[in-house]
PDB file of C-alpha atoms in Angstrom:
ATOM      1  CA  MET C   9      90.984 133.083 137.179  1.00 36.00           C
ATOM      2  CA  LYS C  10      92.341 131.617 133.774  1.00 40.00           C
ATOM      3  CA  LYS C  11      91.976 127.995 133.198  1.00 42.00           C
ATOM      4  CA  ILE C  12      94.802 125.634 132.052  1.00 43.00           C
ATOM      5  CA  LEU C  13      94.211 123.854 128.903  1.00 46.00           C
ATOM      6  CA  PRO C  14      96.908 121.100 128.133  1.00 46.00           C
ATOM      7  CA  VAL C  15      97.141 119.396 124.765  1.00 47.00           C
ATOM      8  CA  LEU C  16      99.228 116.483 123.927  1.00 45.00           C
ATOM      9  CA  ALA C  17      99.993 116.249 120.184  1.00 46.00           C
ATOM     10  CA  ALA C  18      99.241 112.631 119.376  1.00 47.00           C
ATOM     11  CA  PHE C  19      98.007 112.795 115.800  1.00 47.00           C
ATOM     12  CA  LEU C  20     101.403 112.077 114.151  1.00 46.00           C
ATOM     13  CA  ILE C  21     102.408 109.689 116.724  1.00 45.00           C
ATOM     14  CA  GLY C  22      99.224 107.639 116.563  1.00 47.00           C
ATOM     15  CA  PHE C  23      98.626 107.719 112.863  1.00 48.00           C
ATOM     16  CA  SER C  24     102.201 106.990 111.707  1.00 47.00           C
ATOM     17  CA  SER C  25     101.789 103.396 113.142  1.00 47.00           C
ATOM     18  CA  LEU C  26      99.320 102.635 110.356  1.00 48.00           C
ATOM     19  CA  ALA C  27     102.153 102.547 107.734  1.00 46.00           C
ATOM     20  CA  GLN C  28     104.261 100.061 109.844  1.00 45.00           C
ATOM     21  CA  SER C  29     104.227  96.208 109.241  1.00 43.00           C
ATOM     22  CA  GLU C  30     107.214  94.606 110.831  1.00 46.00           C
ATOM     23  CA  ILE C  31     107.868  97.670 113.106  1.00 55.00           C
ATOM     24  CA  SER C  32     105.099  98.719 115.439  1.00 72.00           C
ATOM     25  CA  LYS C  33     105.437 101.615 117.848  1.00 79.00           C
ATOM     26  CA  ALA C  34     104.552 101.475 121.434  1.00 85.00           C
ATOM     27  CA  TYR C  35     101.303 102.830 122.517  1.00 83.00           C
ATOM     28  CA  PRO C  36      99.082 103.138 125.675  1.00 87.00           C
ATOM     29  CA  LYS C  37      96.931 100.048 126.194  1.00 86.00           C
ATOM     30  CA  GLU C  38      93.952 102.377 127.393  1.00 81.00           C
ATOM     31  CA  GLY C  39      94.227 104.379 124.155  1.00 76.00           C
ATOM     32  CA  TRP C  40      95.499 107.767 123.569  1.00 73.00           C
ATOM     33  CA  THR C  41      92.462 109.716 124.487  1.00 67.00           C
ATOM     34  CA  THR C  42      92.224 108.016 127.887  1.00 76.00           C
ATOM     35  CA  PHE C  43      95.916 108.230 128.399  1.00 82.00           C
ATOM     36  CA  MET C  44      95.896 111.991 127.884  1.00 75.00           C
ATOM     37  CA  GLU C  45      92.865 112.521 130.107  1.00 74.00           C
ATOM     38  CA  GLU C  46      94.601 110.479 132.859  1.00 82.00           C
ATOM     39  CA  PHE C  47      97.846 112.251 132.503  1.00 82.00           C
ATOM     40  CA  ILE C  48      96.165 115.532 132.598  1.00 74.00           C
ATOM     41  CA  LYS C  49      94.247 114.756 135.785  1.00 77.00           C
ATOM     42  CA  LYS C  50      97.322 113.362 137.562  1.00 82.00           C
ATOM     43  CA  PHE C  51      99.789 116.211 136.593  1.00 77.00           C
ATOM     44  CA  ASP C  52     100.032 118.593 139.365  1.00 65.00           C
ATOM     45  CA  TYR C  53      99.987 121.868 137.393  1.00 63.00           C
ATOM     46  CA  LYS C  54     100.759 125.120 139.002  1.00 61.00           C
ATOM     47  CA  LYS C  55      97.963 127.559 139.306  1.00 58.00           C
ATOM     48  CA  PRO C  56      97.685 129.917 136.294  1.00 54.00           C
ATOM     49  CA  ASP C  57      98.056 132.998 138.700  1.00 57.00           C
ATOM     50  CA  ASP C  58     101.462 131.760 139.508  1.00 65.00           C
ATOM     51  CA  PHE C  59     102.783 132.151 135.938  1.00 64.00           C
ATOM     52  CA  PRO C  60     103.723 135.747 134.723  1.00 62.00           C
ATOM     53  CA  LYS C  61     100.897 137.431 132.683  1.00 55.00           C
ATOM     54  CA  SER C  62     103.188 137.603 129.705  1.00 55.00           C
ATOM     55  CA  ILE C  63     103.168 133.899 129.338  1.00 62.00           C
ATOM     56  CA  SER C  64     100.172 132.400 127.420  1.00 61.00           C
ATOM     57  CA  GLU C  65     101.636 128.969 126.558  1.00 67.00           C
ATOM     58  CA  ILE C  66     103.991 126.602 127.983  1.00 74.00           C
ATOM     59  CA  LYS C  67     105.682 123.877 125.893  1.00 76.00           C
ATOM     60  CA  PHE C  68     107.912 121.006 126.758  1.00 82.00           C
ATOM     61  CA  LYS C  69     108.724 117.567 125.751  1.00 87.00           C
ATOM     62  CA  VAL C  70     108.934 114.231 127.715  1.00 91.00           C
ATOM     63  CA  LYS C  71     111.522 111.772 126.554  1.00 93.00           C
ATOM     64  CA  PHE C  72     111.215 108.328 127.780  1.00 94.00           C
ATOM     65  CA  ASP C  73     111.706 104.620 127.040  1.00 94.00           C
ATOM     66  CA  VAL C  74     109.114 102.022 126.859  1.00 94.00           C
ATOM     67  CA  GLU C  75     110.662  98.754 128.043  1.00 94.00           C
ATOM     68  CA  SER C  76     109.737  95.305 126.387  1.00 94.00           C
ATOM     69  CA  ASP C  77     107.226  94.644 129.258  1.00 95.00           C
ATOM     70  CA  GLY C  78     105.579  97.998 128.664  1.00 94.00           C
ATOM     71  CA  SER C  79     107.037  99.852 131.612  1.00 95.00           C
ATOM     72  CA  PHE C  80     108.642 103.309 131.614  1.00 95.00           C
ATOM     73  CA  SER C  81     112.429 104.159 132.089  1.00 95.00           C
ATOM     74  CA  GLU C  82     114.785 107.203 131.437  1.00 95.00           C
ATOM     75  CA  ILE C  83     111.939 109.710 131.981  1.00 95.00           C
ATOM     76  CA  GLU C  84     113.258 113.132 131.198  1.00 95.00           C
ATOM     77  CA  VAL C  85     111.435 116.575 130.642  1.00 93.00           C
ATOM     78  CA  VAL C  86     113.085 118.552 127.992  1.00 89.00           C
ATOM     79  CA  ASP C  87     112.939 122.492 128.003  1.00 79.00           C
ATOM     80  CA  ASP C  88     111.834 122.132 131.644  1.00 81.00           C
ATOM     81  CA  ASP C  89     111.528 125.815 132.536  1.00 79.00           C
ATOM     82  CA  PHE C  90     109.127 125.372 135.226  1.00 80.00           C
ATOM     83  CA  ASN C  91     110.707 122.357 137.108  1.00 85.00           C
ATOM     84  CA  PHE C  92     108.062 119.815 136.012  1.00 87.00           C
ATOM     85  CA  GLN C  93     110.571 116.844 136.105  1.00 91.00           C
ATOM     86  CA  ASN C  94     109.687 115.333 139.356  1.00 91.00           C
ATOM     87  CA  ASP C  95     105.962 115.549 138.876  1.00 89.00           C
ATOM     88  CA  VAL C  96     106.088 114.040 135.339  1.00 91.00           C
ATOM     89  CA  VAL C  97     108.146 111.150 136.601  1.00 94.00           C
ATOM     90  CA  ARG C  98     105.548 110.654 139.426  1.00 93.00           C
ATOM     91  CA  VAL C  99     102.710 110.727 136.990  1.00 92.00           C
ATOM     92  CA  PHE C 100     104.374 108.073 134.707  1.00 94.00           C
ATOM     93  CA  ASN C 101     105.025 105.703 137.663  1.00 94.00           C
ATOM     94  CA  GLU C 102     101.317 105.859 138.314  1.00 94.00           C
ATOM     95  CA  MET C 103     100.221 105.315 134.756  1.00 94.00           C
ATOM     96  CA  PRO C 104      99.340 101.658 133.485  1.00 94.00           C
ATOM     97  CA  PHE C 105     102.037 100.059 131.267  1.00 95.00           C
ATOM     98  CA  TRP C 106     101.809 100.459 127.464  1.00 94.00           C
ATOM     99  CA  ASN C 107     101.900  97.989 124.733  1.00 90.00           C
ATOM    100  CA  ALA C 108     105.526  97.762 123.810  1.00 91.00           C
ATOM    101  CA  ALA C 109     107.028  98.291 120.443  1.00 88.00           C
ATOM    102  CA  VAL C 110     107.035  95.198 118.333  1.00 87.00           C
ATOM    103  CA  PHE C 111     110.018  94.213 115.860  1.00 85.00           C
ATOM    104  CA  GLU C 112     109.912  91.071 113.913  1.00 82.00           C
ATOM    105  CA  GLY C 113     107.035  89.695 115.994  1.00 84.00           C
ATOM    106  CA  LYS C 114     108.798  90.354 119.359  1.00 90.00           C
ATOM    107  CA  PRO C 115     108.330  93.027 121.894  1.00 91.00           C
ATOM    108  CA  VAL C 116     111.254  95.378 122.093  1.00 93.00           C
ATOM    109  CA  ARG C 117     112.522  98.430 124.047  1.00 92.00           C
ATOM    110  CA  SER C 118     111.883 101.769 122.293  1.00 91.00           C
ATOM    111  CA  SER C 119     112.460 105.395 122.887  1.00 90.00           C
ATOM    112  CA  PHE C 120     109.485 107.792 122.757  1.00 86.00           C
ATOM    113  CA  THR C 121     109.116 111.667 122.707  1.00 86.00           C
ATOM    114  CA  LEU C 122     105.737 113.164 123.927  1.00 84.00           C
ATOM    115  CA  PRO C 123     105.314 117.007 123.048  1.00 79.00           C
ATOM    116  CA  ILE C 124     103.048 118.714 125.715  1.00 77.00           C
ATOM    117  CA  THR C 125     101.583 122.046 125.398  1.00 70.00           C
ATOM    118  CA  ILE C 126      99.642 124.018 128.212  1.00 69.00           C
ATOM    119  CA  ARG C 127      97.850 126.922 127.174  1.00 62.00           C
ATOM    120  CA  LEU C 128      96.220 129.532 129.467  1.00 61.00           C
ATOM    121  CA  HIS C 129      92.793 130.376 128.587  1.00 52.00           C
ATOM    122  CA  SER C 130      89.653 131.948 130.037  1.00 50.00           C
ATOM    123  CA  LYS C 131      87.348 131.448 126.824  1.00 54.00           C
ATOM    124  CA  SER C 132      85.071 128.344 126.493  1.00 59.00           C
ATOM    125  CA  SER C 133      86.203 126.231 123.567  1.00 66.00           C
ATOM    126  CA  GLU C 134      82.631 126.124 122.203  1.00 72.00           C
ATOM    127  CA  GLU C 135      82.136 129.772 122.443  1.00 78.00           C
ATOM    128  CA  ASN C 136      82.631 131.844 119.130  1.00 82.00           C
ATOM    129  CA  PHE C 137      86.071 133.350 119.315  1.00 81.00           C
ATOM    130  CA  PHE C 138      85.180 135.767 116.600  1.00 87.00           C
ATOM    131  CA  LYS C 139      82.038 137.792 117.256  1.00 86.00           C
ATOM    132  CA  THR C 140      81.487 139.656 114.064  1.00 92.00           C
ATOM    133  CA  GLU C 141      81.573 138.874 110.220  1.00 93.00           C
ATOM    134  CA  GLU C 142      84.394 141.545 109.982  1.00 93.00           C
ATOM    135  CA  GLU C 143      86.396 139.536 112.441  1.00 92.00           C
ATOM    136  CA  ILE C 144      85.950 136.381 110.565  1.00 93.00           C
ATOM    137  CA  THR C 145      86.827 138.068 107.301  1.00 94.00           C
ATOM    138  CA  ASN C 146      89.942 139.431 108.838  1.00 94.00           C
ATOM    139  CA  TYR C 147      91.056 136.144 110.169  1.00 93.00           C
ATOM    140  CA  LYS C 148      90.455 134.462 106.735  1.00 93.00           C
ATOM    141  CA  LYS C 149      92.815 137.108 105.183  1.00 93.00           C
ATOM    142  CA  ILE C 150      95.409 136.408 107.837  1.00 93.00           C
ATOM    143  CA  LEU C 151      95.255 132.754 106.808  1.00 94.00           C
ATOM    144  CA  LYS C 152      96.874 133.736 103.453  1.00 92.00           C
ATOM    145  CA  THR C 153      99.933 135.550 104.941  1.00 90.00           C
ATOM    146  CA  ASN C 154     102.490 132.728 104.377  1.00 91.00           C
ATOM    147  CA  LYS C 155     103.107 130.442 101.561  1.00 92.00           C
ATOM    148  CA  ILE C 156     104.423 126.950 102.786  1.00 92.00           C
ATOM    149  CA  GLU C 157     106.128 125.337  99.838  1.00 91.00           C
ATOM    150  CA  LEU C 158     107.853 121.848 100.315  1.00 90.00           C
ATOM    151  CA  GLU C 159     108.866 118.895  98.108  1.00 87.00           C
ATOM    152  CA  ASN C 160     105.569 117.230  98.617  1.00 86.00           C
ATOM    153  CA  PHE C 161     102.950 119.979  98.895  1.00 92.00           C
ATOM    154  CA  GLU C 162     102.143 123.572  99.201  1.00 94.00           C
ATOM    155  CA  PHE C 163      99.495 125.791 100.734  1.00 95.00           C
ATOM    156  CA  ASN C 164      99.014 129.234 102.332  1.00 93.00           C
ATOM    157  CA  CYS C 165      98.498 129.853 106.019  1.00 93.00           C
ATOM    158  CA  ASN C 166      99.497 132.241 108.871  1.00 90.00           C
ATOM    159  CA  CYS C 167     101.963 129.309 109.957  1.00 90.00           C
ATOM    160  CA  THR C 168     105.430 128.183 110.114  1.00 88.00           C
ATOM    161  CA  LEU C 169     107.050 124.905 109.764  1.00 88.00           C
ATOM    162  CA  GLU C 170     108.169 123.676 113.176  1.00 83.00           C
ATOM    163  CA  LYS C 171     109.239 120.146 112.639  1.00 83.00           C
ATOM    164  CA  SER C 172     109.506 117.551 109.766  1.00 84.00           C
ATOM    165  CA  SER C 173     110.715 114.088 109.946  1.00 84.00           C
ATOM    166  CA  ALA C 174     110.991 111.136 107.415  1.00 81.00           C
ATOM    167  CA  ASP C 175     110.906 107.484 107.979  1.00 78.00           C
ATOM    168  CA  GLU C 176     112.450 105.655 104.989  1.00 78.00           C
ATOM    169  CA  ILE C 177     111.565 102.187 106.330  1.00 75.00           C
ATOM    170  CA  ASN C 178     107.910 102.861 106.290  1.00 70.00           C
ATOM    171  CA  LYS C 179     107.796 105.603 103.648  1.00 81.00           C
ATOM    172  CA  THR C 180     106.361 108.041 105.979  1.00 84.00           C
ATOM    173  CA  LYS C 181     106.821 111.858 106.105  1.00 88.00           C
ATOM    174  CA  GLU C 182     105.397 113.968 108.893  1.00 88.00           C
ATOM    175  CA  PHE C 183     105.096 117.806 109.173  1.00 91.00           C
ATOM    176  CA  SER C 184     104.044 119.925 112.212  1.00 88.00           C
ATOM    177  CA  LEU C 185     103.303 123.566 111.548  1.00 89.00           C
ATOM    178  CA  THR C 186     102.209 126.271 114.196  1.00 86.00           C
ATOM    179  CA  ALA C 187     100.092 129.372 113.519  1.00 88.00           C
ATOM    180  CA  THR C 188     102.190 132.551 114.335  1.00 83.00           C
ATOM    181  CA  ASP C 189      99.349 133.694 116.475  1.00 80.00           C
ATOM    182  CA  ARG C 190      99.251 130.115 118.290  1.00 78.00           C
ATOM    183  CA  TYR C 191      95.470 129.921 117.539  1.00 85.00           C
ATOM    184  CA  ALA C 192      95.867 126.551 115.618  1.00 89.00           C
ATOM    185  CA  PHE C 193      98.442 123.758 114.909  1.00 90.00           C
ATOM    186  CA  TYR C 194      98.710 121.840 111.810  1.00 93.00           C
ATOM    187  CA  SER C 195      99.761 118.207 111.298  1.00 91.00           C
ATOM    188  CA  ILE C 196     100.457 116.776 107.777  1.00 93.00           C
ATOM    189  CA  ILE C 197     101.359 113.298 106.988  1.00 89.00           C
ATOM    190  CA  VAL C 198     102.292 111.620 103.755  1.00 91.00           C
ATOM    191  CA  ILE C 199     102.400 107.812 103.699  1.00 87.00           C
ATOM    192  CA  GLN C 200     103.135 105.318 100.924  1.00 86.00           C
ATOM    193  CA  ALA C 201      99.613 103.892 100.549  1.00 84.00           C
ATOM    194  CA  THR C 202      99.123 100.178 101.318  1.00 80.00           C
ATOM    195  CA  SER C 203      95.687 100.253  99.538  1.00 80.00           C
ATOM    196  CA  LYS C 204      94.057 102.408  96.930  1.00 83.00           C
ATOM    197  CA  ASP C 205      90.769 101.881  98.580  1.00 81.00           C
ATOM    198  CA  ILE C 206      90.018 104.611 101.069  1.00 79.00           C
ATOM    199  CA  ARG C 207      87.485 101.982 102.721  1.00 76.00           C
ATOM    200  CA  HIS C 208      90.582 100.146 103.910  1.00 78.00           C
ATOM    201  CA  TYR C 209      91.328 103.068 106.161  1.00 75.00           C
ATOM    202  CA  ILE C 210      87.754 103.490 107.369  1.00 71.00           C
ATOM    203  CA  ASP C 211      87.941  99.740 108.643  1.00 67.00           C
ATOM    204  CA  TRP C 212      91.334 100.692 110.326  1.00 64.00           C
ATOM    205  CA  ILE C 213      89.810 103.555 112.129  1.00 60.00           C
ATOM    206  CA  LYS C 214      87.010 101.506 113.379  1.00 56.00           C
ATOM    207  CA  GLN C 215      89.434  99.022 114.780  1.00 55.00           C
ATOM    208  CA  LYS C 216      91.412 101.805 116.554  1.00 49.00           C
ATOM    209  CA  PRO C 217      88.899 103.731 118.712  1.00 42.00           C
ATOM    210  CA  GLU C 218      91.764 104.304 121.106  1.00 42.00           C
ATOM    211  CA  MET C 219      93.478 106.507 118.598  1.00 48.00           C
ATOM    212  CA  TYR C 220      90.418 108.304 117.178  1.00 48.00           C
ATOM    213  CA  ASN C 221      87.809 108.501 119.854  1.00 59.00           C
ATOM    214  CA  GLY C 222      85.469 110.609 118.002  1.00 72.00           C
ATOM    215  CA  THR C 223      83.287 110.704 114.896  1.00 80.00           C
ATOM    216  CA  TYR C 224      84.184 109.795 111.340  1.00 81.00           C
ATOM    217  CA  LYS C 225      82.453 109.963 108.025  1.00 86.00           C
ATOM    218  CA  GLU C 226      83.103 109.256 104.231  1.00 88.00           C
ATOM    219  CA  ILE C 227      83.027 112.408 102.306  1.00 92.00           C
ATOM    220  CA  GLN C 228      84.051 113.783  98.700  1.00 93.00           C
ATOM    221  CA  TYR C 229      87.268 115.885  98.673  1.00 94.00           C
ATOM    222  CA  LYS C 230      88.430 117.138  95.277  1.00 91.00           C
ATOM    223  CA  ASN C 231      86.562 114.391  93.465  1.00 91.00           C
ATOM    224  CA  ARG C 232      87.988 111.694  95.687  1.00 91.00           C
ATOM    225  CA  LYS C 233      86.596 109.548  98.539  1.00 90.00           C
ATOM    226  CA  ALA C 234      88.024 110.664 101.931  1.00 92.00           C
ATOM    227  CA  ILE C 235      87.584 109.921 105.527  1.00 89.00           C
ATOM    228  CA  GLU C 236      86.957 113.001 107.878  1.00 91.00           C
ATOM    229  CA  ALA C 237      87.385 112.478 111.601  1.00 86.00           C
ATOM    230  CA  GLU C 238      86.626 114.847 114.349  1.00 87.00           C
ATOM    231  CA  HIS C 239      87.468 114.374 118.119  1.00 82.00           C
ATOM    232  CA  LYS C 240      87.982 116.288 121.334  1.00 79.00           C
ATOM    233  CA  VAL C 241      90.468 116.091 124.234  1.00 73.00           C
ATOM    234  CA  PRO C 242      88.743 117.326 127.390  1.00 65.00           C
ATOM    235  CA  ASN C 243      90.094 119.122 130.286  1.00 54.00           C
ATOM    236  CA  ASN C 244      87.286 119.789 132.880  1.00 49.00           C
ATOM    237  CA  ASP C 245      84.933 122.437 131.136  1.00 50.00           C
ATOM    238  CA  TYR C 246      87.567 122.834 128.098  1.00 58.00           C
ATOM    239  CA  VAL C 247      88.521 120.913 125.208  1.00 73.00           C
ATOM    240  CA  TYR C 248      90.957 120.876 122.356  1.00 80.00           C
ATOM    241  CA  HIS C 249      89.286 120.322 118.990  1.00 86.00           C
ATOM    242  CA  TYR C 250      90.853 118.059 116.232  1.00 88.00           C
ATOM    243  CA  ARG C 251      89.529 117.770 112.658  1.00 91.00           C
ATOM    244  CA  THR C 252      91.302 115.463 110.237  1.00 90.00           C
ATOM    245  CA  ILE C 253      90.758 114.297 106.667  1.00 92.00           C
ATOM    246  CA  PHE C 254      92.544 111.264 104.978  1.00 91.00           C
ATOM    247  CA  TYR C 255      92.534 110.621 101.229  1.00 93.00           C
ATOM    248  CA  ILE C 256      94.408 108.842  98.624  1.00 91.00           C
ATOM    249  CA  GLU C 257      96.340 110.773  95.805  1.00 91.00           C
ATOM    250  CA  GLY C 258      98.337 108.785  93.453  1.00 89.00           C
ATOM    251  CA  ASP C 259     100.481 106.370  95.338  1.00 89.00           C
ATOM    252  CA  TYR C 260     100.087 108.123  98.670  1.00 91.00           C
ATOM    253  CA  LEU C 261      97.808 108.445 101.635  1.00 90.00           C
ATOM    254  CA  ILE C 262      97.541 112.082 102.747  1.00 92.00           C
ATOM    255  CA  GLY C 263      96.494 113.006 106.363  1.00 91.00           C
ATOM    256  CA  LEU C 264      95.673 116.724 107.039  1.00 94.00           C
ATOM    257  CA  ASN C 265      94.958 117.757 110.564  1.00 92.00           C
ATOM    258  CA  VAL C 266      94.055 120.994 112.326  1.00 94.00           C
ATOM    259  CA  THR C 267      94.044 121.518 116.260  1.00 89.00           C
ATOM    260  CA  SER C 268      92.690 124.391 118.036  1.00 88.00           C
ATOM    261  CA  PHE C 269      91.718 125.484 121.564  1.00 81.00           C
ATOM    262  CA  ASN C 270      88.564 126.795 120.023  1.00 87.00           C
ATOM    263  CA  LYS C 271      85.912 124.945 117.614  1.00 89.00           C
ATOM    264  CA  GLN C 272      85.199 127.947 115.507  1.00 93.00           C
ATOM    265  CA  VAL C 273      88.867 128.725 114.994  1.00 92.00           C
ATOM    266  CA  MET C 274      89.409 125.132 114.365  1.00 94.00           C
ATOM    267  CA  ASN C 275      86.740 124.924 111.644  1.00 95.00           C
ATOM    268  CA  LEU C 276      87.814 128.194 109.830  1.00 96.00           C
ATOM    269  CA  THR C 277      91.495 127.054 109.652  1.00 96.00           C
ATOM    270  CA  TYR C 278      90.602 123.509 108.700  1.00 97.00           C
ATOM    271  CA  GLU C 279      88.287 124.625 105.962  1.00 96.00           C
ATOM    272  CA  ASP C 280      90.949 127.020 104.414  1.00 96.00           C
ATOM    273  CA  LEU C 281      93.657 124.404 104.553  1.00 96.00           C
ATOM    274  CA  LEU C 282      91.445 121.934 102.546  1.00 96.00           C
ATOM    275  CA  GLU C 283      90.576 124.693 100.029  1.00 95.00           C
ATOM    276  CA  ASN C 284      94.150 125.671  99.126  1.00 95.00           C
ATOM    277  CA  PHE C 285      96.170 122.568  99.982  1.00 96.00           C
ATOM    278  CA  LYS C 286      97.966 121.194  96.787  1.00 94.00           C
ATOM    279  CA  PHE C 287      99.855 117.874  96.860  1.00 93.00           C
ATOM    280  CA  LYS C 288     102.949 117.529  94.457  1.00 86.00           C
ATOM    281  CA  LYS C 289     103.030 114.083  92.898  1.00 73.00           C
TER     282      LYS C 289
END
């Protein structure tokens, strides 16, 4: 029987709050990792055998408001092809309240969109996806298929841009890209830097274990000091693997993230991204 492996894309949601001063987004009191784990446990997924064999992935979004007291309202499942609405509402009603958004020092009501992906997999996330050197070489070639060229950066990948957004108040740009084979997901964030010292952000990560509940280290990337973080989102015997790098270039803090259902795929994709990513000043 196939296993269901859900992933909640929280990289951009969580990290974008770093750039905010007077405005702070709502977030789970228990932290993103714990919130995701509890959401997954409580969500009554259909059995994989109930899905058509042609479907390998289910994607939908949950839109909701976080009230000033941290409670949830106006919960709505977008693109609800599998009638998850009632169960999602039930799960939110069972979850702890969040820390509300803050504006000018006061808690306020805010809107939130949580993207959720459910993948159907039978392989262990720790097992090598590619078994031979030839398979690895072919995958690396595929990673050069497309050229993504935007105003702020360019790089080669086998991916397409799915979503981009800009926050003029906080000088933040966010980009979400998906591999055409759905093996990996890319997240890129460009923020007006509040400090030229990368250690400032190491301290921030230490103070935010709920957002990055994993390992981190200071490394050299293109002759710059950088922070590299790794964490996993478990689902029974399966996990989604995240690997992220943060570095300063000019007046900007850059965040590059790759997520995959398989650790080997994640590492190969991440290393290729770092090798050919070019930021445009």
